[in-house]
PDB file of C-alpha atoms in Angstrom:
ATOM      1  CA  MET A 389       0.000   0.000   0.000  1.00  0.00           C
ATOM      2  CA  GLU A 390       1.006   3.549  -0.740  1.00  0.00           C
ATOM      3  CA  TYR A 391      -0.298   6.782   0.774  1.00  0.00           C
ATOM      4  CA  CYS A 392      -0.008  10.198  -0.876  1.00  0.00           C
ATOM      5  CA  THR A 393      -1.129  13.758  -0.271  1.00  0.00           C
ATOM      6  CA  PHE A 394      -3.156  15.401  -3.043  1.00  0.00           C
ATOM      7  CA  THR A 395      -3.662  19.155  -3.305  1.00  0.00           C
ATOM      8  CA  GLU A 396      -5.652  21.783  -5.225  1.00  0.00           C
ATOM      9  CA  PRO A 397      -3.315  24.815  -5.358  1.00  0.00           C
ATOM     10  CA  GLN A 398      -5.567  26.815  -7.707  1.00  0.00           C
ATOM     11  CA  GLN A 399      -7.812  27.470  -4.713  1.00  0.00           C
ATOM     12  CA  GLY A 400      -5.400  30.140  -3.486  1.00  0.00           C
ATOM     13  CA  PHE A 401      -1.936  28.901  -2.635  1.00  0.00           C
ATOM     14  CA  THR A 402       1.602  29.875  -3.569  1.00  0.00           C
ATOM     15  CA  TYR A 403       4.567  27.791  -4.614  1.00  0.00           C
ATOM     16  CA  GLY A 404       5.896  28.350  -1.095  1.00  0.00           C
ATOM     17  CA  ASP A 405       2.742  26.841   0.391  1.00  0.00           C
ATOM     18  CA  GLN A 406       3.121  23.804  -1.847  1.00  0.00           C
ATOM     19  CA  LEU A 407       6.804  23.460  -1.012  1.00  0.00           C
ATOM     20  CA  ALA A 408       6.116  23.461   2.731  1.00  0.00           C
ATOM     21  CA  LEU A 409       3.382  20.852   2.389  1.00  0.00           C
ATOM     22  CA  ALA A 410       5.432  18.650   0.050  1.00  0.00           C
ATOM     23  CA  GLN A 411       8.401  18.719   2.400  1.00  0.00           C
ATOM     24  CA  ALA A 412       6.135  17.852   5.330  1.00  0.00           C
ATOM     25  CA  THR A 413       4.677  15.039   3.212  1.00  0.00           C
ATOM     26  CA  GLU A 414       8.166  13.630   2.788  1.00  0.00           C
ATOM     27  CA  ARG A 415       9.252  14.239   6.364  1.00  0.00           C
ATOM     28  CA  VAL A 416       6.372  12.376   8.029  1.00  0.00           C
ATOM     29  CA  GLY A 417       6.483   9.283   5.835  1.00  0.00           C
ATOM     30  CA  PHE A 418       4.012   9.643   2.970  1.00  0.00           C
ATOM     31  CA  ASP A 419       4.896   8.061  -0.363  1.00  0.00           C
ATOM     32  CA  GLY A 420       4.030  10.931  -2.688  1.00  0.00           C
ATOM     33  CA  PHE A 421       2.824  14.491  -3.256  1.00  0.00           C
ATOM     34  CA  PHE A 422       0.381  15.118  -6.099  1.00  0.00           C
ATOM     35  CA  ARG A 423      -1.383  18.237  -7.302  1.00  0.00           C
ATOM     36  CA  SER A 424      -4.176  19.198  -9.658  1.00  0.00           C
ATOM     37  CA  ASP A 425      -3.525  20.930 -12.979  1.00  0.00           C
ATOM     38  CA  HIS A 426      -5.818  23.968 -13.027  1.00  0.00           C
ATOM     39  CA  TYR A 427      -5.375  27.664 -13.735  1.00  0.00           C
ATOM     40  CA  MET A 428      -8.447  29.110 -12.025  1.00  0.00           C
ATOM     41  CA  ARG A 429     -10.104  28.909  -8.647  1.00  0.00           C
ATOM     42  CA  MET A 430     -13.309  26.897  -8.444  1.00  0.00           C
ATOM     43  CA  GLY A 431     -16.169  28.418  -6.495  1.00  0.00           C
ATOM     44  CA  PRO A 432     -16.353  31.664  -4.521  1.00  0.00           C
ATOM     45  CA  GLY A 433     -13.471  33.047  -2.509  1.00  0.00           C
ATOM     46  CA  ASP A 434     -10.331  35.131  -2.731  1.00  0.00           C
ATOM     47  CA  PRO A 435      -8.535  34.342  -6.031  1.00  0.00           C
ATOM     48  CA  LEU A 436      -5.172  35.577  -4.732  1.00  0.00           C
ATOM     49  CA  PRO A 437      -2.351  34.824  -5.223  1.00  0.00           C
ATOM     50  CA  GLY A 438      -3.439  33.372  -8.573  1.00  0.00           C
ATOM     51  CA  PRO A 439      -2.604  30.055 -10.210  1.00  0.00           C
ATOM     52  CA  THR A 440       0.646  28.151 -10.322  1.00  0.00           C
ATOM     53  CA  ASP A 441       1.578  25.919 -13.246  1.00  0.00           C
ATOM     54  CA  ALA A 442       1.592  22.223 -12.336  1.00  0.00           C
ATOM     55  CA  TRP A 443       4.770  21.161 -14.129  1.00  0.00           C
ATOM     56  CA  THR A 444       6.711  24.302 -13.246  1.00  0.00           C
ATOM     57  CA  THR A 445       5.808  23.640  -9.616  1.00  0.00           C
ATOM     58  CA  LEU A 446       6.785  19.974  -9.801  1.00  0.00           C
ATOM     59  CA  ALA A 447      10.135  20.938 -11.338  1.00  0.00           C
ATOM     60  CA  GLY A 448      10.830  23.098  -8.303  1.00  0.00           C
ATOM     61  CA  LEU A 449       9.686  20.415  -5.867  1.00  0.00           C
ATOM     62  CA  ALA A 450      11.871  17.873  -7.669  1.00  0.00           C
ATOM     63  CA  ARG A 451      14.925  19.828  -6.509  1.00  0.00           C
ATOM     64  CA  GLU A 452      13.603  20.417  -2.964  1.00  0.00           C
ATOM     65  CA  THR A 453      12.628  16.838  -2.073  1.00  0.00           C
ATOM     66  CA  SER A 454      14.551  13.587  -2.257  1.00  0.00           C
ATOM     67  CA  ARG A 455      12.259  10.581  -1.770  1.00  0.00           C
ATOM     68  CA  ILE A 456       8.571  11.109  -2.440  1.00  0.00           C
ATOM     69  CA  ARG A 457       6.869  10.501  -5.768  1.00  0.00           C
ATOM     70  CA  LEU A 458       5.709  13.685  -7.536  1.00  0.00           C
ATOM     71  CA  GLY A 459       2.925  14.017 -10.072  1.00  0.00           C
ATOM     72  CA  THR A 460      -0.358  15.381 -11.344  1.00  0.00           C
ATOM     73  CA  LEU A 461      -3.820  14.108 -10.547  1.00  0.00           C
ATOM     74  CA  VAL A 462      -4.461  14.894 -13.263  1.00  0.00           C
ATOM     75  CA  SER A 463      -3.033  17.071 -16.034  1.00  0.00           C
ATOM     76  CA  SER A 464      -5.516  18.173 -18.660  1.00  0.00           C
ATOM     77  CA  ALA A 465      -4.801  16.997 -22.198  1.00  0.00           C
ATOM     78  CA  THR A 466      -6.186  20.324 -23.409  1.00  0.00           C
ATOM     79  CA  HIS A 467      -3.512  22.384 -21.646  1.00  0.00           C
ATOM     80  CA  ARG A 468      -0.383  21.281 -23.517  1.00  0.00           C
ATOM     81  CA  LEU A 469       0.688  19.895 -26.862  1.00  0.00           C
ATOM     82  CA  PRO A 470       1.542  16.234 -26.289  1.00  0.00           C
ATOM     83  CA  ALA A 471       5.139  16.345 -27.559  1.00  0.00           C
ATOM     84  CA  LEU A 472       5.917  19.331 -25.331  1.00  0.00           C
ATOM     85  CA  LEU A 473       4.281  17.578 -22.383  1.00  0.00           C
ATOM     86  CA  ALA A 474       6.499  14.550 -23.003  1.00  0.00           C
ATOM     87  CA  ILE A 475       9.576  16.812 -22.874  1.00  0.00           C
ATOM     88  CA  GLN A 476       8.399  18.559 -19.699  1.00  0.00           C
ATOM     89  CA  VAL A 477       7.682  15.331 -17.846  1.00  0.00           C
ATOM     90  CA  ALA A 478      10.960  13.718 -18.960  1.00  0.00           C
ATOM     91  CA  GLN A 479      12.891  16.771 -17.795  1.00  0.00           C
ATOM     92  CA  VAL A 480      11.191  16.852 -14.373  1.00  0.00           C
ATOM     93  CA  ASP A 481      11.825  13.118 -14.102  1.00  0.00           C
ATOM     94  CA  GLU A 482      15.556  13.783 -14.526  1.00  0.00           C
ATOM     95  CA  MET A 483      15.427  16.673 -12.061  1.00  0.00           C
ATOM     96  CA  SER A 484      13.815  14.408  -9.465  1.00  0.00           C
ATOM     97  CA  GLY A 485      16.073  11.428 -10.042  1.00  0.00           C
ATOM     98  CA  GLY A 486      13.252   9.347 -11.486  1.00  0.00           C
ATOM     99  CA  ARG A 487      10.338  10.109  -9.156  1.00  0.00           C
ATOM    100  CA  VAL A 488       7.735  11.555 -11.533  1.00  0.00           C
ATOM    101  CA  GLU A 489       4.273  10.202 -12.372  1.00  0.00           C
ATOM    102  CA  LEU A 490       1.986  11.589 -15.082  1.00  0.00           C
ATOM    103  CA  GLY A 491      -1.710  11.685 -14.397  1.00  0.00           C
ATOM    104  CA  LEU A 492      -3.496  12.650 -17.611  1.00  0.00           C
ATOM    105  CA  GLY A 493      -7.159  13.279 -18.343  1.00  0.00           C
ATOM    106  CA  THR A 494      -9.439  14.744 -20.979  1.00  0.00           C
ATOM    107  CA  GLY A 495      -9.974  18.094 -19.248  1.00  0.00           C
ATOM    108  CA  TRP A 496     -13.382  19.256 -18.017  1.00  0.00           C
ATOM    109  CA  PHE A 497     -13.302  22.806 -16.558  1.00  0.00           C
ATOM    110  CA  GLU A 498     -14.740  24.779 -19.481  1.00  0.00           C
ATOM    111  CA  GLU A 499     -14.835  28.136 -17.650  1.00  0.00           C
ATOM    112  CA  GLU A 500     -11.084  27.912 -17.063  1.00  0.00           C
ATOM    113  CA  HIS A 501     -10.467  27.349 -20.767  1.00  0.00           C
ATOM    114  CA  ARG A 502     -12.581  30.338 -21.764  1.00  0.00           C
ATOM    115  CA  ALA A 503     -10.793  32.554 -19.251  1.00  0.00           C
ATOM    116  CA  TYR A 504      -7.334  31.764 -20.606  1.00  0.00           C
ATOM    117  CA  GLY A 505      -8.139  31.269 -24.282  1.00  0.00           C
ATOM    118  CA  ILE A 506      -7.416  27.544 -24.205  1.00  0.00           C
ATOM    119  CA  PRO A 507      -9.388  25.619 -26.861  1.00  0.00           C
ATOM    120  CA  PHE A 508     -12.039  23.373 -25.327  1.00  0.00           C
ATOM    121  CA  PRO A 509     -13.302  20.939 -27.981  1.00  0.00           C
ATOM    122  CA  GLU A 510     -16.731  19.440 -27.526  1.00  0.00           C
ATOM    123  CA  ARG A 511     -15.314  15.957 -28.040  1.00  0.00           C
ATOM    124  CA  ARG A 512     -12.145  15.423 -26.023  1.00  0.00           C
ATOM    125  CA  PHE A 513     -11.583  11.673 -25.844  1.00  0.00           C
ATOM    126  CA  GLY A 514     -10.078  11.587 -29.342  1.00  0.00           C
ATOM    127  CA  PRO A 515      -7.324  14.125 -28.582  1.00  0.00           C
ATOM    128  CA  PHE A 516      -6.797  12.494 -25.185  1.00  0.00           C
ATOM    129  CA  GLU A 517      -6.196   9.076 -26.726  1.00  0.00           C
ATOM    130  CA  GLU A 518      -3.785  10.555 -29.280  1.00  0.00           C
ATOM    131  CA  GLN A 519      -1.906  12.348 -26.492  1.00  0.00           C
ATOM    132  CA  LEU A 520      -1.418   9.021 -24.726  1.00  0.00           C
ATOM    133  CA  GLN A 521      -0.186   7.445 -27.945  1.00  0.00           C
ATOM    134  CA  ILE A 522       2.246  10.290 -28.614  1.00  0.00           C
ATOM    135  CA  VAL A 523       3.672  10.650 -25.104  1.00  0.00           C
ATOM    136  CA  THR A 524       4.252   6.926 -24.672  1.00  0.00           C
ATOM    137  CA  GLY A 525       5.473   6.608 -28.261  1.00  0.00           C
ATOM    138  CA  LEU A 526       8.059   9.357 -27.849  1.00  0.00           C
ATOM    139  CA  TRP A 527       9.394   7.877 -24.630  1.00  0.00           C
ATOM    140  CA  SER A 528       9.609   4.343 -26.028  1.00  0.00           C
ATOM    141  CA  THR A 529      11.284   5.245 -29.339  1.00  0.00           C
ATOM    142  CA  PRO A 530      14.885   3.924 -29.293  1.00  0.00           C
ATOM    143  CA  ILE A 531      17.619   6.543 -29.048  1.00  0.00           C
ATOM    144  CA  GLY A 532      18.839   7.434 -32.528  1.00  0.00           C
ATOM    145  CA  GLU A 533      15.453   6.823 -34.129  1.00  0.00           C
ATOM    146  CA  THR A 534      12.672   9.305 -34.825  1.00  0.00           C
ATOM    147  CA  PHE A 535       8.969   9.162 -34.072  1.00  0.00           C
ATOM    148  CA  ASP A 536       6.190   9.885 -36.543  1.00  0.00           C
ATOM    149  CA  PHE A 537       2.489  10.127 -35.841  1.00  0.00           C
ATOM    150  CA  ALA A 538      -0.468  10.932 -38.088  1.00  0.00           C
ATOM    151  CA  GLY A 539      -3.751  11.252 -36.251  1.00  0.00           C
ATOM    152  CA  ALA A 540      -6.993  13.135 -36.553  1.00  0.00           C
ATOM    153  CA  HIS A 541      -5.805  15.777 -34.055  1.00  0.00           C
ATOM    154  CA  TYR A 542      -1.986  15.752 -34.034  1.00  0.00           C
ATOM    155  CA  THR A 543       0.754  15.105 -36.582  1.00  0.00           C
ATOM    156  CA  LEU A 544       4.443  14.603 -35.777  1.00  0.00           C
ATOM    157  CA  GLU A 545       7.102  14.187 -38.448  1.00  0.00           C
ATOM    158  CA  GLY A 546      10.626  13.056 -37.610  1.00  0.00           C
ATOM    159  CA  ALA A 547      10.415  13.911 -33.907  1.00  0.00           C
ATOM    160  CA  PRO A 548      13.793  13.228 -32.233  1.00  0.00           C
ATOM    161  CA  ALA A 549      11.927  11.601 -29.307  1.00  0.00           C
ATOM    162  CA  LEU A 550      14.279  13.224 -26.793  1.00  0.00           C
ATOM    163  CA  PRO A 551      14.912  13.664 -23.938  1.00  0.00           C
ATOM    164  CA  LYS A 552      14.195  10.304 -22.355  1.00  0.00           C
ATOM    165  CA  PRO A 553      12.901  10.026 -18.791  1.00  0.00           C
ATOM    166  CA  VAL A 554      15.187   8.539 -16.147  1.00  0.00           C
ATOM    167  CA  GLN A 555      12.638   5.826 -15.407  1.00  0.00           C
ATOM    168  CA  ASP A 556      12.343   2.991 -17.882  1.00  0.00           C
ATOM    169  CA  ARG A 557       8.592   3.595 -17.743  1.00  0.00           C
ATOM    170  CA  VAL A 558       7.103   6.737 -16.260  1.00  0.00           C
ATOM    171  CA  PRO A 559       3.933   5.714 -14.397  1.00  0.00           C
ATOM    172  CA  ILE A 560       0.813   6.963 -16.164  1.00  0.00           C
ATOM    173  CA  ILE A 561      -2.366   7.490 -14.166  1.00  0.00           C
ATOM    174  CA  ILE A 562      -5.765   7.517 -15.863  1.00  0.00           C
ATOM    175  CA  GLY A 563      -8.875   8.059 -13.815  1.00  0.00           C
ATOM    176  CA  GLY A 564     -12.554   8.788 -13.876  1.00  0.00           C
ATOM    177  CA  ALA A 565     -15.950   7.284 -13.330  1.00  0.00           C
ATOM    178  CA  GLY A 566     -16.809   6.732 -17.012  1.00  0.00           C
ATOM    179  CA  PRO A 567     -18.033   3.189 -17.581  1.00  0.00           C
ATOM    180  CA  LYS A 568     -16.460   2.393 -20.969  1.00  0.00           C
ATOM    181  CA  ARG A 569     -13.828   4.554 -22.684  1.00  0.00           C
ATOM    182  CA  THR A 570     -11.860   5.501 -19.568  1.00  0.00           C
ATOM    183  CA  PRO A 571     -11.297   1.901 -18.403  1.00  0.00           C
ATOM    184  CA  GLU A 572     -10.444   0.845 -21.954  1.00  0.00           C
ATOM    185  CA  LEU A 573      -7.759   3.536 -22.210  1.00  0.00           C
ATOM    186  CA  ALA A 574      -6.475   2.652 -18.750  1.00  0.00           C
ATOM    187  CA  ALA A 575      -6.135  -0.974 -19.784  1.00  0.00           C
ATOM    188  CA  ARG A 576      -4.118   0.066 -22.850  1.00  0.00           C
ATOM    189  CA  PHE A 577      -1.909   2.846 -21.520  1.00  0.00           C
ATOM    190  CA  ALA A 578      -1.988   3.227 -17.738  1.00  0.00           C
ATOM    191  CA  THR A 579       0.081   1.842 -14.925  1.00  0.00           C
ATOM    192  CA  GLU A 580      -2.568   3.104 -12.470  1.00  0.00           C
ATOM    193  CA  PHE A 581      -6.331   3.591 -12.555  1.00  0.00           C
ATOM    194  CA  ASN A 582      -7.773   6.168 -10.153  1.00  0.00           C
ATOM    195  CA  ILE A 583     -11.311   6.784  -8.990  1.00  0.00           C
ATOM    196  CA  GLY A 584     -12.060   9.860  -6.908  1.00  0.00           C
ATOM    197  CA  PHE A 585     -14.829  11.376  -4.814  1.00  0.00           C
ATOM    198  CA  GLN A 586     -17.169   8.379  -5.004  1.00  0.00           C
ATOM    199  CA  PRO A 587     -18.937   6.177  -2.429  1.00  0.00           C
ATOM    200  CA  GLU A 588     -17.492   2.771  -1.740  1.00  0.00           C
ATOM    201  CA  GLU A 589     -20.052   0.865  -3.812  1.00  0.00           C
ATOM    202  CA  LYS A 590     -19.174   3.001  -6.867  1.00  0.00           C
ATOM    203  CA  ILE A 591     -15.461   2.460  -6.243  1.00  0.00           C
ATOM    204  CA  ALA A 592     -15.987  -1.307  -6.150  1.00  0.00           C
ATOM    205  CA  ASP A 593     -17.989  -1.155  -9.388  1.00  0.00           C
ATOM    206  CA  ARG A 594     -15.360   0.888 -11.233  1.00  0.00           C
ATOM    207  CA  PHE A 595     -12.526  -1.318 -10.022  1.00  0.00           C
ATOM    208  CA  ALA A 596     -14.391  -4.362 -11.348  1.00  0.00           C
ATOM    209  CA  ASN A 597     -15.049  -2.523 -14.602  1.00  0.00           C
ATOM    210  CA  VAL A 598     -11.392  -1.677 -15.252  1.00  0.00           C
ATOM    211  CA  ARG A 599     -10.276  -5.208 -14.336  1.00  0.00           C
ATOM    212  CA  ALA A 600     -12.715  -6.520 -16.938  1.00  0.00           C
ATOM    213  CA  ALA A 601     -11.335  -4.028 -19.482  1.00  0.00           C
ATOM    214  CA  CYS A 602      -7.835  -5.375 -18.825  1.00  0.00           C
ATOM    215  CA  GLU A 603      -9.009  -8.913 -19.444  1.00  0.00           C
ATOM    216  CA  ARG A 604     -10.672  -7.888 -22.713  1.00  0.00           C
ATOM    217  CA  ALA A 605      -7.411  -6.244 -23.779  1.00  0.00           C
ATOM    218  CA  GLY A 606      -5.407  -9.370 -22.951  1.00  0.00           C
ATOM    219  CA  ARG A 607      -3.711  -7.702 -19.983  1.00  0.00           C
ATOM    220  CA  ASP A 608      -3.275  -9.218 -16.535  1.00  0.00           C
ATOM    221  CA  PRO A 609      -5.479  -7.034 -14.260  1.00  0.00           C
ATOM    222  CA  GLY A 610      -2.915  -7.508 -11.506  1.00  0.00           C
ATOM    223  CA  THR A 611      -0.458  -5.331 -13.455  1.00  0.00           C
ATOM    224  CA  LEU A 612      -2.712  -2.255 -13.093  1.00  0.00           C
ATOM    225  CA  LYS A 613      -2.430  -0.369  -9.799  1.00  0.00           C
ATOM    226  CA  LEU A 614      -5.801   0.729  -8.406  1.00  0.00           C
ATOM    227  CA  SER A 615      -6.144   3.923  -6.387  1.00  0.00           C
ATOM    228  CA  VAL A 616      -8.702   6.127  -4.644  1.00  0.00           C
ATOM    229  CA  ALA A 617      -8.631   9.898  -4.011  1.00  0.00           C
ATOM    230  CA  LEU A 618     -10.899  11.325  -1.322  1.00  0.00           C
ATOM    231  CA  PRO A 619     -11.259  14.648   0.517  1.00  0.00           C
ATOM    232  CA  THR A 620      -9.718  14.343   3.971  1.00  0.00           C
ATOM    233  CA  LEU A 621     -10.292  16.109   7.263  1.00  0.00           C
ATOM    234  CA  ALA A 622      -8.514  14.559  10.222  1.00  0.00           C
ATOM    235  CA  GLY A 623      -7.900  15.665  13.773  1.00  0.00           C
ATOM    236  CA  ALA A 624      -7.274  14.538  17.304  1.00  0.00           C
ATOM    237  CA  ASP A 625     -10.877  15.248  18.301  1.00  0.00           C
ATOM    238  CA  GLU A 626     -14.167  16.356  16.807  1.00  0.00           C
ATOM    239  CA  GLY A 627     -13.446  19.998  17.596  1.00  0.00           C
ATOM    240  CA  GLU A 628     -10.282  19.892  15.500  1.00  0.00           C
ATOM    241  CA  VAL A 629     -12.111  18.261  12.611  1.00  0.00           C
ATOM    242  CA  ARG A 630     -14.829  20.925  12.782  1.00  0.00           C
ATOM    243  CA  ARG A 631     -12.225  23.704  12.847  1.00  0.00           C
ATOM    244  CA  ARG A 632     -10.542  22.289   9.740  1.00  0.00           C
ATOM    245  CA  ALA A 633     -13.879  21.965   7.952  1.00  0.00           C
ATOM    246  CA  GLN A 634     -14.743  25.594   8.703  1.00  0.00           C
ATOM    247  CA  ALA A 635     -11.296  26.731   7.504  1.00  0.00           C
ATOM    248  CA  ILE A 636     -12.117  25.482   3.996  1.00  0.00           C
ATOM    249  CA  GLY A 637     -15.659  26.840   4.021  1.00  0.00           C
ATOM    250  CA  LYS A 638     -17.401  23.573   4.769  1.00  0.00           C
ATOM    251  CA  ASN A 639     -20.295  22.923   7.075  1.00  0.00           C
ATOM    252  CA  PRO A 640     -18.784  20.574   9.678  1.00  0.00           C
ATOM    253  CA  ASP A 641     -21.756  18.250   9.377  1.00  0.00           C
ATOM    254  CA  GLU A 642     -21.710  17.975   5.568  1.00  0.00           C
ATOM    255  CA  VAL A 643     -18.220  16.469   5.464  1.00  0.00           C
ATOM    256  CA  ARG A 644     -19.507  13.346   7.199  1.00  0.00           C
ATOM    257  CA  ASN A 645     -21.175  12.249   4.005  1.00  0.00           C
ATOM    258  CA  GLY A 646     -20.168   8.588   3.850  1.00  0.00           C
ATOM    259  CA  VAL A 647     -17.654   9.352   1.100  1.00  0.00           C
ATOM    260  CA  ASP A 648     -14.880  11.535   2.537  1.00  0.00           C
ATOM    261  CA  ILE A 649     -12.100  10.470   4.899  1.00  0.00           C
ATOM    262  CA  VAL A 650     -13.047  12.201   8.150  1.00  0.00           C
ATOM    263  CA  GLY A 651     -12.264  11.843  11.842  1.00  0.00           C
ATOM    264  CA  GLY A 652      -9.605  10.724  14.263  1.00  0.00           C
ATOM    265  CA  PRO A 653      -6.913   8.096  13.707  1.00  0.00           C
ATOM    266  CA  ASP A 654      -9.123   5.069  14.315  1.00  0.00           C
ATOM    267  CA  GLU A 655     -11.945   6.353  12.124  1.00  0.00           C
ATOM    268  CA  VAL A 656      -9.559   7.228   9.277  1.00  0.00           C
ATOM    269  CA  ALA A 657      -7.830   3.855   9.562  1.00  0.00           C
ATOM    270  CA  GLU A 658     -11.168   2.037   9.420  1.00  0.00           C
ATOM    271  CA  LYS A 659     -12.126   3.892   6.224  1.00  0.00           C
ATOM    272  CA  VAL A 660      -8.764   3.128   4.619  1.00  0.00           C
ATOM    273  CA  ARG A 661      -9.024  -0.560   5.514  1.00  0.00           C
ATOM    274  CA  ARG A 662     -12.366  -0.697   3.703  1.00  0.00           C
ATOM    275  CA  LEU A 663     -10.768   0.883   0.627  1.00  0.00           C
ATOM    276  CA  VAL A 664      -7.976  -1.703   0.768  1.00  0.00           C
ATOM    277  CA  ASP A 665     -10.585  -4.468   0.973  1.00  0.00           C
ATOM    278  CA  LEU A 666     -12.145  -3.063  -2.218  1.00  0.00           C
ATOM    279  CA  GLY A 667      -8.806  -3.488  -3.976  1.00  0.00           C
ATOM    280  CA  ALA A 668      -7.051  -0.122  -3.564  1.00  0.00           C
ATOM    281  CA  ASP A 669      -3.255  -0.227  -3.818  1.00  0.00           C
ATOM    282  CA  ARG A 670      -2.827   3.510  -3.186  1.00  0.00           C
ATOM    283  CA  VAL A 671      -4.879   6.144  -1.325  1.00  0.00           C
ATOM    284  CA  TYR A 672      -4.651   9.879  -1.996  1.00  0.00           C
ATOM    285  CA  PHE A 673      -5.633  12.105   0.933  1.00  0.00           C
ATOM    286  CA  GLN A 674      -7.000  15.282  -0.675  1.00  0.00           C
ATOM    287  CA  LEU A 675      -6.014  18.212   1.543  1.00  0.00           C
ATOM    288  CA  MET A 676      -7.661  21.497   0.606  1.00  0.00           C
ATOM    289  CA  ASP A 677      -5.857  23.801   3.064  1.00  0.00           C
ATOM    290  CA  LEU A 678      -2.220  23.740   1.980  1.00  0.00           C
ATOM    291  CA  ARG A 679      -1.235  26.063   4.818  1.00  0.00           C
ATOM    292  CA  ASP A 680      -2.398  23.492   7.372  1.00  0.00           C
ATOM    293  CA  VAL A 681       0.905  21.653   7.556  1.00  0.00           C
ATOM    294  CA  GLU A 682      -0.119  20.478  11.039  1.00  0.00           C
ATOM    295  CA  GLN A 683      -2.770  18.220   9.474  1.00  0.00           C
ATOM    296  CA  VAL A 684      -0.101  16.494   7.365  1.00  0.00           C
ATOM    297  CA  GLU A 685       2.036  16.042  10.471  1.00  0.00           C
ATOM    298  CA  PHE A 686      -0.957  14.648  12.371  1.00  0.00           C
ATOM    299  CA  LEU A 687      -1.716  12.182   9.585  1.00  0.00           C
ATOM    300  CA  GLY A 688       1.916  11.125   9.415  1.00  0.00           C
ATOM    301  CA  THR A 689       2.487  10.629  13.125  1.00  0.00           C
ATOM    302  CA  GLU A 690      -0.923   9.460  14.331  1.00  0.00           C
ATOM    303  CA  VAL A 691      -2.611   7.836  11.319  1.00  0.00           C
ATOM    304  CA  LEU A 692       0.002   6.337   8.977  1.00  0.00           C
ATOM    305  CA  PRO A 693       1.290   3.897  11.646  1.00  0.00           C
ATOM    306  CA  LEU A 694      -2.234   2.428  11.870  1.00  0.00           C
ATOM    307  CA  LEU A 695      -2.697   1.856   8.141  1.00  0.00           C
ATOM    308  CA  PRO A 696      -2.117  -1.385   6.166  1.00  0.00           C
ATOM    309  CA  ARG A 697       1.167  -1.616   4.321  1.00  0.00           C
TER     310      ARG A 697
END
């Protein structure tokens, strides 16, 4: 089992905030730090200090950490040309000594695209699939050979397919609750399938669905890591949990919704054990207040020792 922190910096946090939380993540024993890939705050609230770019941030964190995995959950295929994304990820992989993971998705936040002039096609699975083909194709092309691709959305001619990542295979995370195309793409391209923000019965259903997709593709389902990402509010007592809920603008009662990871060490550990029983190999604790480094330290010292490994 692996346990990672997962953050949403577009909600109003600086690179410095992310650095402090990532370093705490490493210090207290988590396996990885992951962040979203968005350029605009969601919902009401103070938009300052403004967005930070996911891969620029991860490049900085690569040089300021030494052990934890670093990645996106997930990058939007609409935000970057696939060949340039392949170069960015390979470079950050070198900067980190081979600790990078690429979460990639179709993109969904239309308002963000309009705000920044980023094209937002009505049909996005086609470009997404071609991005997966191009990124993995560039990385797997032997040194000294070139890579060509002719698709409906992208064309590459004589690409040098450089630089190469440090890792022989950069982990690729594909996630979502879609019943057909997402699991099929995960079976073809991913090393990890992620489902987020869903009740346990939906998680079980989607895990079964992607295992079946692997079997249809002739792939051993056991070779695909399964993961869950859930909002997390943890504390030593109910008062601390309520304080943390209020700090992110949540009604303290609404967070106990049967989906989120909420409560003290025993309650959090019980929830995680149920996720493990469903088949999860990795759990992402989504932490919305990046300035609350104390919550990371609490999770690391009081909760991680109770969790299955």
